[in-house]
PDB file of C-alpha atoms in Angstrom:
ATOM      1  CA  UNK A   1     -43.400 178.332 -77.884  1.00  0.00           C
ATOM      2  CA  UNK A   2     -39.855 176.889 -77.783  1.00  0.00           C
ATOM      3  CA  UNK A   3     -38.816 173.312 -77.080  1.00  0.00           C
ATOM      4  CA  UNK A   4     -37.319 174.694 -73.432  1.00  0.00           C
ATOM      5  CA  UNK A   5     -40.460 176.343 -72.852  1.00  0.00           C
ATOM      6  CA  UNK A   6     -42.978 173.506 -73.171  1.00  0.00           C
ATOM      7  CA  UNK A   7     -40.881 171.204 -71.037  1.00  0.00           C
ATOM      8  CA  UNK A   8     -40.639 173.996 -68.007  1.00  0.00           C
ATOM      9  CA  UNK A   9     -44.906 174.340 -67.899  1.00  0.00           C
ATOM     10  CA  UNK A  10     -44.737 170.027 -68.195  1.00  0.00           C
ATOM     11  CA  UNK A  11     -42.137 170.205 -65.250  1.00  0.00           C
ATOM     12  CA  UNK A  12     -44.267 172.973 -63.172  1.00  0.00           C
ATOM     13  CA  UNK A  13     -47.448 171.284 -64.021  1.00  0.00           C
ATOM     14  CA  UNK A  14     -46.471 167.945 -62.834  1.00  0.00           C
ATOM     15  CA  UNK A  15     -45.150 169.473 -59.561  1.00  0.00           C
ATOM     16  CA  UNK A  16     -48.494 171.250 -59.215  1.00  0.00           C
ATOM     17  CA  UNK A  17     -50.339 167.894 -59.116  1.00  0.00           C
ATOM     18  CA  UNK A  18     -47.823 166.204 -56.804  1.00  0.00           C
ATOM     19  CA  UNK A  19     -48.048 168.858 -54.258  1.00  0.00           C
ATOM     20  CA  UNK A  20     -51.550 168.754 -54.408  1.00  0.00           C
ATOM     21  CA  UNK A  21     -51.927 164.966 -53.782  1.00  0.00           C
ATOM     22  CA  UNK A  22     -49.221 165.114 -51.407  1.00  0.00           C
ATOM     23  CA  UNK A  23     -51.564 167.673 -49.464  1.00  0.00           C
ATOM     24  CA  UNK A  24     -54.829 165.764 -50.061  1.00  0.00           C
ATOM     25  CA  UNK A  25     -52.900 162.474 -48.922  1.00  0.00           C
ATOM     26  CA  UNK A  26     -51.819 164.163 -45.811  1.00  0.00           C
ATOM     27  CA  UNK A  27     -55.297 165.796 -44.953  1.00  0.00           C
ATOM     28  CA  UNK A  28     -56.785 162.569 -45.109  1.00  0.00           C
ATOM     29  CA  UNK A  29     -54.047 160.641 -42.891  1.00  0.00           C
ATOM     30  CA  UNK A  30     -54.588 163.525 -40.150  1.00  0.00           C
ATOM     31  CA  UNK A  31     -58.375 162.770 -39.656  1.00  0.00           C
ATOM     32  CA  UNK A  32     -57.157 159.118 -38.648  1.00  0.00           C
ATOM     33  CA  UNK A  33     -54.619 159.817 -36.356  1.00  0.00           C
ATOM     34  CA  UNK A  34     -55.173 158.895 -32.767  1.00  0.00           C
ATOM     35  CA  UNK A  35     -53.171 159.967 -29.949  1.00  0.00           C
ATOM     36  CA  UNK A  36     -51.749 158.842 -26.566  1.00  0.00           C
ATOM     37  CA  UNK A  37     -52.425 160.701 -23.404  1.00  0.00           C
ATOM     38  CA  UNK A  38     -52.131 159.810 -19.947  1.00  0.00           C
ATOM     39  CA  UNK A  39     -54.331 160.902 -16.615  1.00  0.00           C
ATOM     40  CA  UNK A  40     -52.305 163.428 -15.691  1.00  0.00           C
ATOM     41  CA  UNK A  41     -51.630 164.757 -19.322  1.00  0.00           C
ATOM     42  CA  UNK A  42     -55.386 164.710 -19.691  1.00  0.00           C
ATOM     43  CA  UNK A  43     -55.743 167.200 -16.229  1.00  0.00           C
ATOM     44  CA  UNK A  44     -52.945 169.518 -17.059  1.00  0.00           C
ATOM     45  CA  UNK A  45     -53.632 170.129 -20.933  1.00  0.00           C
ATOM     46  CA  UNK A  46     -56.581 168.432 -22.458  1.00  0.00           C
ATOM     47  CA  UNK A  47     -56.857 167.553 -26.097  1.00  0.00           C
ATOM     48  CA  UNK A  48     -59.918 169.476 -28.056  1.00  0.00           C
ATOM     49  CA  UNK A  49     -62.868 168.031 -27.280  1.00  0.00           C
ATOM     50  CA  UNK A  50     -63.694 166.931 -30.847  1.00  0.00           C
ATOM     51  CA  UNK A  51     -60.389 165.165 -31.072  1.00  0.00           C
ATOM     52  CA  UNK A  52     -60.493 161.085 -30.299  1.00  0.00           C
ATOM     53  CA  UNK A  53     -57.726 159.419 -28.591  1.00  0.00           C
ATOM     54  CA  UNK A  54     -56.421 156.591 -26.810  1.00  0.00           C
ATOM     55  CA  UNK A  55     -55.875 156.772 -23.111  1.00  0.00           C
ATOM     56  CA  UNK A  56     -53.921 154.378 -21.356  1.00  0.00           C
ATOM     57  CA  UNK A  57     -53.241 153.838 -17.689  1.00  0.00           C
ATOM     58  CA  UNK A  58     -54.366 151.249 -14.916  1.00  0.00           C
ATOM     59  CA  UNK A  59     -57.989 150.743 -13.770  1.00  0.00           C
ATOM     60  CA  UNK A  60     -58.324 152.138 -10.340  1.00  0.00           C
ATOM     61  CA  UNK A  61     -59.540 149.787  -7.468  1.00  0.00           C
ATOM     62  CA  UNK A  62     -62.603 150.705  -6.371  1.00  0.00           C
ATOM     63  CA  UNK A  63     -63.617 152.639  -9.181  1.00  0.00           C
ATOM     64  CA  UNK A  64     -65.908 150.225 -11.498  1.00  0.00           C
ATOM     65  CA  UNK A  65     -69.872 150.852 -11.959  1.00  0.00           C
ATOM     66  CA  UNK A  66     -71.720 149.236 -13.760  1.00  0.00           C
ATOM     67  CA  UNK A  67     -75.277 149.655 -14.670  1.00  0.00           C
ATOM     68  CA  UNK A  68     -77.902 149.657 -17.403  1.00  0.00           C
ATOM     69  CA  UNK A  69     -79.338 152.078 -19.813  1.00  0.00           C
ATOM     70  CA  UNK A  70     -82.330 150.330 -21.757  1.00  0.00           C
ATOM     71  CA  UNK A  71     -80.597 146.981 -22.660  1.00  0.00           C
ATOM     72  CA  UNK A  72     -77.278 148.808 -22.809  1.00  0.00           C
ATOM     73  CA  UNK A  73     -74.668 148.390 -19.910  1.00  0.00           C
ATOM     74  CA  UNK A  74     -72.823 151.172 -18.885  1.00  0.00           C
ATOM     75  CA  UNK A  75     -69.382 150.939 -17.102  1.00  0.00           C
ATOM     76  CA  UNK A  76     -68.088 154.038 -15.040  1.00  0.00           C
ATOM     77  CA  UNK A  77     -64.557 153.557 -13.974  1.00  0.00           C
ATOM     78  CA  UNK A  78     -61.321 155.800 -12.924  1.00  0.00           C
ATOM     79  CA  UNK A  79     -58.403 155.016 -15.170  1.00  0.00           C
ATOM     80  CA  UNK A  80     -54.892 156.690 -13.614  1.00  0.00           C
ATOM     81  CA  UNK A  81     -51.213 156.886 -14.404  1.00  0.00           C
ATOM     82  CA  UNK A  82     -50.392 157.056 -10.795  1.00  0.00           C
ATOM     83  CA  UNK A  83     -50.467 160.887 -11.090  1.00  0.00           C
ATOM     84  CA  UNK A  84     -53.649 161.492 -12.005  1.00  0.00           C
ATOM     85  CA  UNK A  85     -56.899 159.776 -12.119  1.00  0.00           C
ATOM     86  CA  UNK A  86     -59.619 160.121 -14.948  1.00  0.00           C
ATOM     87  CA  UNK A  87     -63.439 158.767 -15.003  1.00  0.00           C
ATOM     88  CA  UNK A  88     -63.894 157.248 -17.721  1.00  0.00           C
ATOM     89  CA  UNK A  89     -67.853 156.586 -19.372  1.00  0.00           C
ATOM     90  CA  UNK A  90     -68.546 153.586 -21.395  1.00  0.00           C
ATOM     91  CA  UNK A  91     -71.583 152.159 -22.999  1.00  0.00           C
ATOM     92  CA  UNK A  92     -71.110 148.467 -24.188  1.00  0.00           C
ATOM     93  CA  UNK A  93     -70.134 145.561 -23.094  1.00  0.00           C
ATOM     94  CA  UNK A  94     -66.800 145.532 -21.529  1.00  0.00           C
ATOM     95  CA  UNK A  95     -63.401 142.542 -22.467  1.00  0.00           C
ATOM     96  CA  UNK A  96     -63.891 140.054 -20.405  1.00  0.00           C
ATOM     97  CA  UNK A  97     -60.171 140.156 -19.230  1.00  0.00           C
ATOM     98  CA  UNK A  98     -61.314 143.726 -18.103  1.00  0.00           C
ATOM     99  CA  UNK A  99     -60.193 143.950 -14.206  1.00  0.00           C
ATOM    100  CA  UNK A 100     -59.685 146.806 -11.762  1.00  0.00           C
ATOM    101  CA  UNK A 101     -56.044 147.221 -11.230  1.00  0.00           C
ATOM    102  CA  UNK A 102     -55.146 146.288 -15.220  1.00  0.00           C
ATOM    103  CA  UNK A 103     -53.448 148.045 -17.599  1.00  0.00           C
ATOM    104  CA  UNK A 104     -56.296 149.445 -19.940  1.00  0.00           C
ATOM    105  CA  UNK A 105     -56.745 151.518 -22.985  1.00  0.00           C
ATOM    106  CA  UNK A 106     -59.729 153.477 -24.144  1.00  0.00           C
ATOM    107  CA  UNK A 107     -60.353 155.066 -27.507  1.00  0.00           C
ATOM    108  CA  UNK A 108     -62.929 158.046 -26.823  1.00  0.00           C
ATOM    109  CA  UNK A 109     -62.859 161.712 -26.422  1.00  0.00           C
ATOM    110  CA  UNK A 110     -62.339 164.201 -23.376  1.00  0.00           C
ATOM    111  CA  UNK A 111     -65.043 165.775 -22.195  1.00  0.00           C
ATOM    112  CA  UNK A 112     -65.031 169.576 -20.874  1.00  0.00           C
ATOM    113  CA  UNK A 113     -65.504 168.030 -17.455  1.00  0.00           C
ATOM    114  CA  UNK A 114     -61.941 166.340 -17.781  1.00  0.00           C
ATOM    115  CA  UNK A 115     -64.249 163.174 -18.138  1.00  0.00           C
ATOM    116  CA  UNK A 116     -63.444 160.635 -20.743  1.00  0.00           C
ATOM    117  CA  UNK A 117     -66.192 159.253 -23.496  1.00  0.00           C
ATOM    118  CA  UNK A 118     -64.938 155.940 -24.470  1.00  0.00           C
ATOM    119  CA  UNK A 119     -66.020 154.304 -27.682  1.00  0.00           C
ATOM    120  CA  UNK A 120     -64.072 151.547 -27.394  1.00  0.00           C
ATOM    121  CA  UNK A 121     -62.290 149.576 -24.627  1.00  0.00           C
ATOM    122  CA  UNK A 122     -59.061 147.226 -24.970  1.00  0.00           C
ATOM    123  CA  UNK A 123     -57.834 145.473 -21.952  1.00  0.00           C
ATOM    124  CA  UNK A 124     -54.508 143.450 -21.696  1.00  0.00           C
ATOM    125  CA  UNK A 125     -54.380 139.781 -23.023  1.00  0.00           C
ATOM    126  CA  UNK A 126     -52.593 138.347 -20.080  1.00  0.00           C
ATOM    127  CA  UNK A 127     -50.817 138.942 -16.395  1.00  0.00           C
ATOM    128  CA  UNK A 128     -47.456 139.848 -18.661  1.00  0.00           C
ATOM    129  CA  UNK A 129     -48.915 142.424 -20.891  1.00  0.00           C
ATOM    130  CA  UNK A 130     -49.045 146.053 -20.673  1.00  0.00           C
ATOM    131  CA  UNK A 131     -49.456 148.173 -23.296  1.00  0.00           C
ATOM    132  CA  UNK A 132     -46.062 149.881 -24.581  1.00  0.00           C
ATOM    133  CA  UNK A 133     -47.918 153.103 -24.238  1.00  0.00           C
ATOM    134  CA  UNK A 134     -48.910 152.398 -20.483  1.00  0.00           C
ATOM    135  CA  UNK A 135     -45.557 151.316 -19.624  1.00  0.00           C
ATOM    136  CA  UNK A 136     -44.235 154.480 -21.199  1.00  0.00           C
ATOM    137  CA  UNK A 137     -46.629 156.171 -18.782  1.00  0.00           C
ATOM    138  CA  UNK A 138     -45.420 154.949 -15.594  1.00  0.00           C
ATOM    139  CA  UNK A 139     -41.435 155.287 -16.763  1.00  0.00           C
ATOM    140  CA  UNK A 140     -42.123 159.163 -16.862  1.00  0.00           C
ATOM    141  CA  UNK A 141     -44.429 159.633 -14.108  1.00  0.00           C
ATOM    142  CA  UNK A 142     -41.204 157.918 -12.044  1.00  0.00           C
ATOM    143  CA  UNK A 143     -43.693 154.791 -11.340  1.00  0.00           C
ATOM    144  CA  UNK A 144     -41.181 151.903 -12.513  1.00  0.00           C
ATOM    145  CA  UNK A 145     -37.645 152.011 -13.679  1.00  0.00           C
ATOM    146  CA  UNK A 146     -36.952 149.110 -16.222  1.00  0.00           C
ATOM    147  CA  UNK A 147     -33.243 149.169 -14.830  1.00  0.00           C
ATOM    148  CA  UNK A 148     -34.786 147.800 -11.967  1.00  0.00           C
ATOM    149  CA  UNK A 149     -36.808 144.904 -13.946  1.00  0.00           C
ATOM    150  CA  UNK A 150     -40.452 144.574 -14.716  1.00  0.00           C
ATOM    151  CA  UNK A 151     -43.358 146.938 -14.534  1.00  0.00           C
ATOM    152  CA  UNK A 152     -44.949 146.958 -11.365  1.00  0.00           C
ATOM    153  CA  UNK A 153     -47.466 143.903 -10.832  1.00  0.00           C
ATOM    154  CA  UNK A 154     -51.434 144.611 -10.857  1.00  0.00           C
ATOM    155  CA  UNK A 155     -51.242 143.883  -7.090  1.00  0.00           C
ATOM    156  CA  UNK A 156     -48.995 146.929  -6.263  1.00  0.00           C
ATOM    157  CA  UNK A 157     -52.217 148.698  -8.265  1.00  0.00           C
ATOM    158  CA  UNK A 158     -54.528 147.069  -6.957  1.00  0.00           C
ATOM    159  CA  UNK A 159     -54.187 148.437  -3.344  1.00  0.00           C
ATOM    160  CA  UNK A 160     -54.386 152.377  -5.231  1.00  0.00           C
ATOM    161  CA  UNK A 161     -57.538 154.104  -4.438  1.00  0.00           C
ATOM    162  CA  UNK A 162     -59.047 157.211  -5.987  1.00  0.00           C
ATOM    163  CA  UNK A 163     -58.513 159.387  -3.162  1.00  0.00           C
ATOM    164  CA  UNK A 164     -54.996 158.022  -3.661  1.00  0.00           C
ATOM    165  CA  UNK A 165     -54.696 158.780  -7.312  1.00  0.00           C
ATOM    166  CA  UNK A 166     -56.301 162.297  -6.686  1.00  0.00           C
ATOM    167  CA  UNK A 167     -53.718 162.750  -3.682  1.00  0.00           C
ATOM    168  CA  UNK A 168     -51.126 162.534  -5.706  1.00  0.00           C
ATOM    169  CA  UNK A 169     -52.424 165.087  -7.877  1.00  0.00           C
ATOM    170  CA  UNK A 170     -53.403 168.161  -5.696  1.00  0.00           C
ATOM    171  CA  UNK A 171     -49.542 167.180  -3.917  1.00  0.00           C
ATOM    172  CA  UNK A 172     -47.565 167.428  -7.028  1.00  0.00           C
ATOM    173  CA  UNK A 173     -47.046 169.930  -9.416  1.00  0.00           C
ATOM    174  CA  UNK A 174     -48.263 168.991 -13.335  1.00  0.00           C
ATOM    175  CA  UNK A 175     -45.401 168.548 -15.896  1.00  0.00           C
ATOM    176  CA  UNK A 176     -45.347 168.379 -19.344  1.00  0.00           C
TER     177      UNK A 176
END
């Protein structure tokens, strides 16, 4: 074997093992990705059911249940993006700045019901927050303009209803 011969296998060997931890690097980053949907997303294409992500919207007024399972509490709520309105299933104890008419985001999975399994609930840290993924939200559902200065206040969602929320969705068509 020549000199230029050994040093094209060492040049195609170590590309060999770079491509394969490139792929093994990548394969384990996509098991940990977690995605942002919306309501109305959620209605007109859900995710596979086996795939967790976050979803983000306001908690409808009205919507909250809470009960007990064992020594567990369970919440039951209706999270929507103004569009659409999702129920949401949650066993644990909710934030305590947790509040219909908040901005809200749950990590969980959709259901083949279009209902939402939350393992995890965050709510917003104060009456300024909102969650860049919410606000996002209500700029493309046409809910607030930032032209036209801050995100709409948790009164203006606090006087939404579900019958409101689901309104909205059997009147307009769903977009992607």
């Amino acid at each position: 074997m020549t000199r230029k011969t050994r040093r094209l296998w060492l040049v195609i060997a170590c590309v060999a093992c770079l491509g394969t931890a490139a792929a093994l690097i990548l394969r384990a980053f996509s098991s940990d990705i977690v995605f942002f949907v919306t309501p109305s997303q959620v209605m007109a294409s859900p995710p596979p059911k086996d795939r967790t992500v976050k979803l983000g919207g306001m908690v409808v007024a009205g919507s909250v249940h809470r009960e007990r399972k064992g020594e567990t509490p369970v919440a039951t709520f209706n999270v929507t993006d103004g569009q659409a309105a999702v129920t949401v299933h949650y066993e644990g104890i909710l934030p305590d700045l947790f509040r219909e008419g908040q901005s809200v985001v749950a990590i969980g999975t959709v259901q083949p019901s279009h209902d939402f399994a939350a393992t995890e609930v965050l709510a917003k840290h104060d009456e300024t927050y909102m969650p860049k993924e919410v606000a996002e939200a209500l700029k493309k559902a046409g809910k607030w303009d930032p032209r036209f200065g801050p995100p709409p206040s948790a009164d203006s969602w606090n006087k939404m209803t579900v019958q409101d929320a689901r309104k909205n969705t059997a009147t307009q068509p769903a977009t992607n």
